[in-house]
Coordinates of C-alpha atoms in Angstrom, one line a residue:
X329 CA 135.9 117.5 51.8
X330 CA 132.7 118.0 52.5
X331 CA 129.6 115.1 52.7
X332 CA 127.9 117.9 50.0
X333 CA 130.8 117.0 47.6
X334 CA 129.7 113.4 47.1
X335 CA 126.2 113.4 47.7
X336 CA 122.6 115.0 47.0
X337 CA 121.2 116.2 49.7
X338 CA 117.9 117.6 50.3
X339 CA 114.6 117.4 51.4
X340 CA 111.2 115.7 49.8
X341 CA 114.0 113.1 47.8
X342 CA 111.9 109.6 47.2
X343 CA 115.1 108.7 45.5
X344 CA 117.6 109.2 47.6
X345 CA 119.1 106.0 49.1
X346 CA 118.1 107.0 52.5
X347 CA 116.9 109.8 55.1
X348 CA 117.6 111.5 58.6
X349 CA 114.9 112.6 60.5
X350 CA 114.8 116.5 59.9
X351 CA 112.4 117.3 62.5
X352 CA 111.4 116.0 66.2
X353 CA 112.1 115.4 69.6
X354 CA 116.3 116.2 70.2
X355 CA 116.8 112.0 70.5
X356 CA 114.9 112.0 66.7
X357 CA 116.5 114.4 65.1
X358 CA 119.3 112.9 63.0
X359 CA 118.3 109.0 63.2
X360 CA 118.7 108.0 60.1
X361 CA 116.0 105.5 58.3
X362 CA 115.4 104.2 55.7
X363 CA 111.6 104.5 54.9
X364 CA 110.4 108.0 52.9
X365 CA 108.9 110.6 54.5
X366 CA 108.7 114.1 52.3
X367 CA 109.7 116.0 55.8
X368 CA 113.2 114.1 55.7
X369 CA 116.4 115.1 54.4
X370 CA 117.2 112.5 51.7
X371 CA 120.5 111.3 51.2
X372 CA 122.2 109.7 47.7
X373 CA 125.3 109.2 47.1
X374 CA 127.1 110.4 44.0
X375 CA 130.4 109.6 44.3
X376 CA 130.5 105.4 45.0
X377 CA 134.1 105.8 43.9
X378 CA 134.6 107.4 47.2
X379 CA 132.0 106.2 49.6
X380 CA 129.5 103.3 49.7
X381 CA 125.6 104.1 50.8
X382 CA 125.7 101.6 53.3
X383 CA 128.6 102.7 54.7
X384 CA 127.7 106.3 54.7
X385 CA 124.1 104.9 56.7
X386 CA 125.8 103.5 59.3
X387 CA 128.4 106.0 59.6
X388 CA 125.5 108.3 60.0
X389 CA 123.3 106.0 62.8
X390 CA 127.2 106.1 64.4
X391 CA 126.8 109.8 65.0
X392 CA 123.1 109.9 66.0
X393 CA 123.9 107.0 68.4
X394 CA 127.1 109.4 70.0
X395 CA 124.0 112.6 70.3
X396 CA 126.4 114.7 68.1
X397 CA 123.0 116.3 66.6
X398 CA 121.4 117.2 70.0
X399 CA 123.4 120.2 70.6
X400 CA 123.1 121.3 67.1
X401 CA 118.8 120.9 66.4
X402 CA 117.1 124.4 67.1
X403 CA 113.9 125.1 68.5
X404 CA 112.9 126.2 71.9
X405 CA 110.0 123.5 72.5
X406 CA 110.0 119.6 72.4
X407 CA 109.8 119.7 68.7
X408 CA 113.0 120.8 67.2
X409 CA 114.5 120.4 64.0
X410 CA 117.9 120.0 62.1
X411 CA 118.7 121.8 59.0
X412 CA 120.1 120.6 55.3
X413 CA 122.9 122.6 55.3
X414 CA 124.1 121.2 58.6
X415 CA 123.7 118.0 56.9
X416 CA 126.0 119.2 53.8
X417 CA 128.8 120.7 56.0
X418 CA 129.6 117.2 57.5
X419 CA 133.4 117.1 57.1
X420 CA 134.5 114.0 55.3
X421 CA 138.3 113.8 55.4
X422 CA 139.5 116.5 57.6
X423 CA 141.7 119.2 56.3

């Protein structure tokens, strides 16, 4: 299952329940926060049967804290960026 099955995802979401940095330095990319900013990707949850937002935040500031996004942000200069669909692919329960 994928994060995409039980949540919106996208960018310029003042609704969502909160955001990831989409673009920055590598350490940036993929914090997640909770003020809105248009450039983020926004985050709300669909499915609370299955997963709590707050839960889902800190699962989310778990993997930004272990660099998992470093290798995966593109760009060739100091200001690189991570894209939505990376976001949406985040494996929930493992096949």
């Amino acid at each position: 299952m994928k994060l995409s099955d039980a949540a919106t995802i996208k960018t310029n979401f003042p609704n969502a329940h909160f955001w990831l940095v989409r673009r920055g330095s590598k350490s940036q990319c993929g914090k997640p926060v909770r003020e809105f900013n248009p450039e983020h990707i926004g985050l709300k949850v669909t499915r609370t049967d299955m997963l709590l937002p707050d839960y889902l935040f800190y699962s989310l500031q778990h993997i930004h804290q272990q660099r998992m996004w470093e290798p995966l942000a593109n760009g060739t200069l100091a200001l690189v960026n991570i894209k939505v669909s990376q976001v949406r692919n985040i494996e929930l329960l493992p096949q």
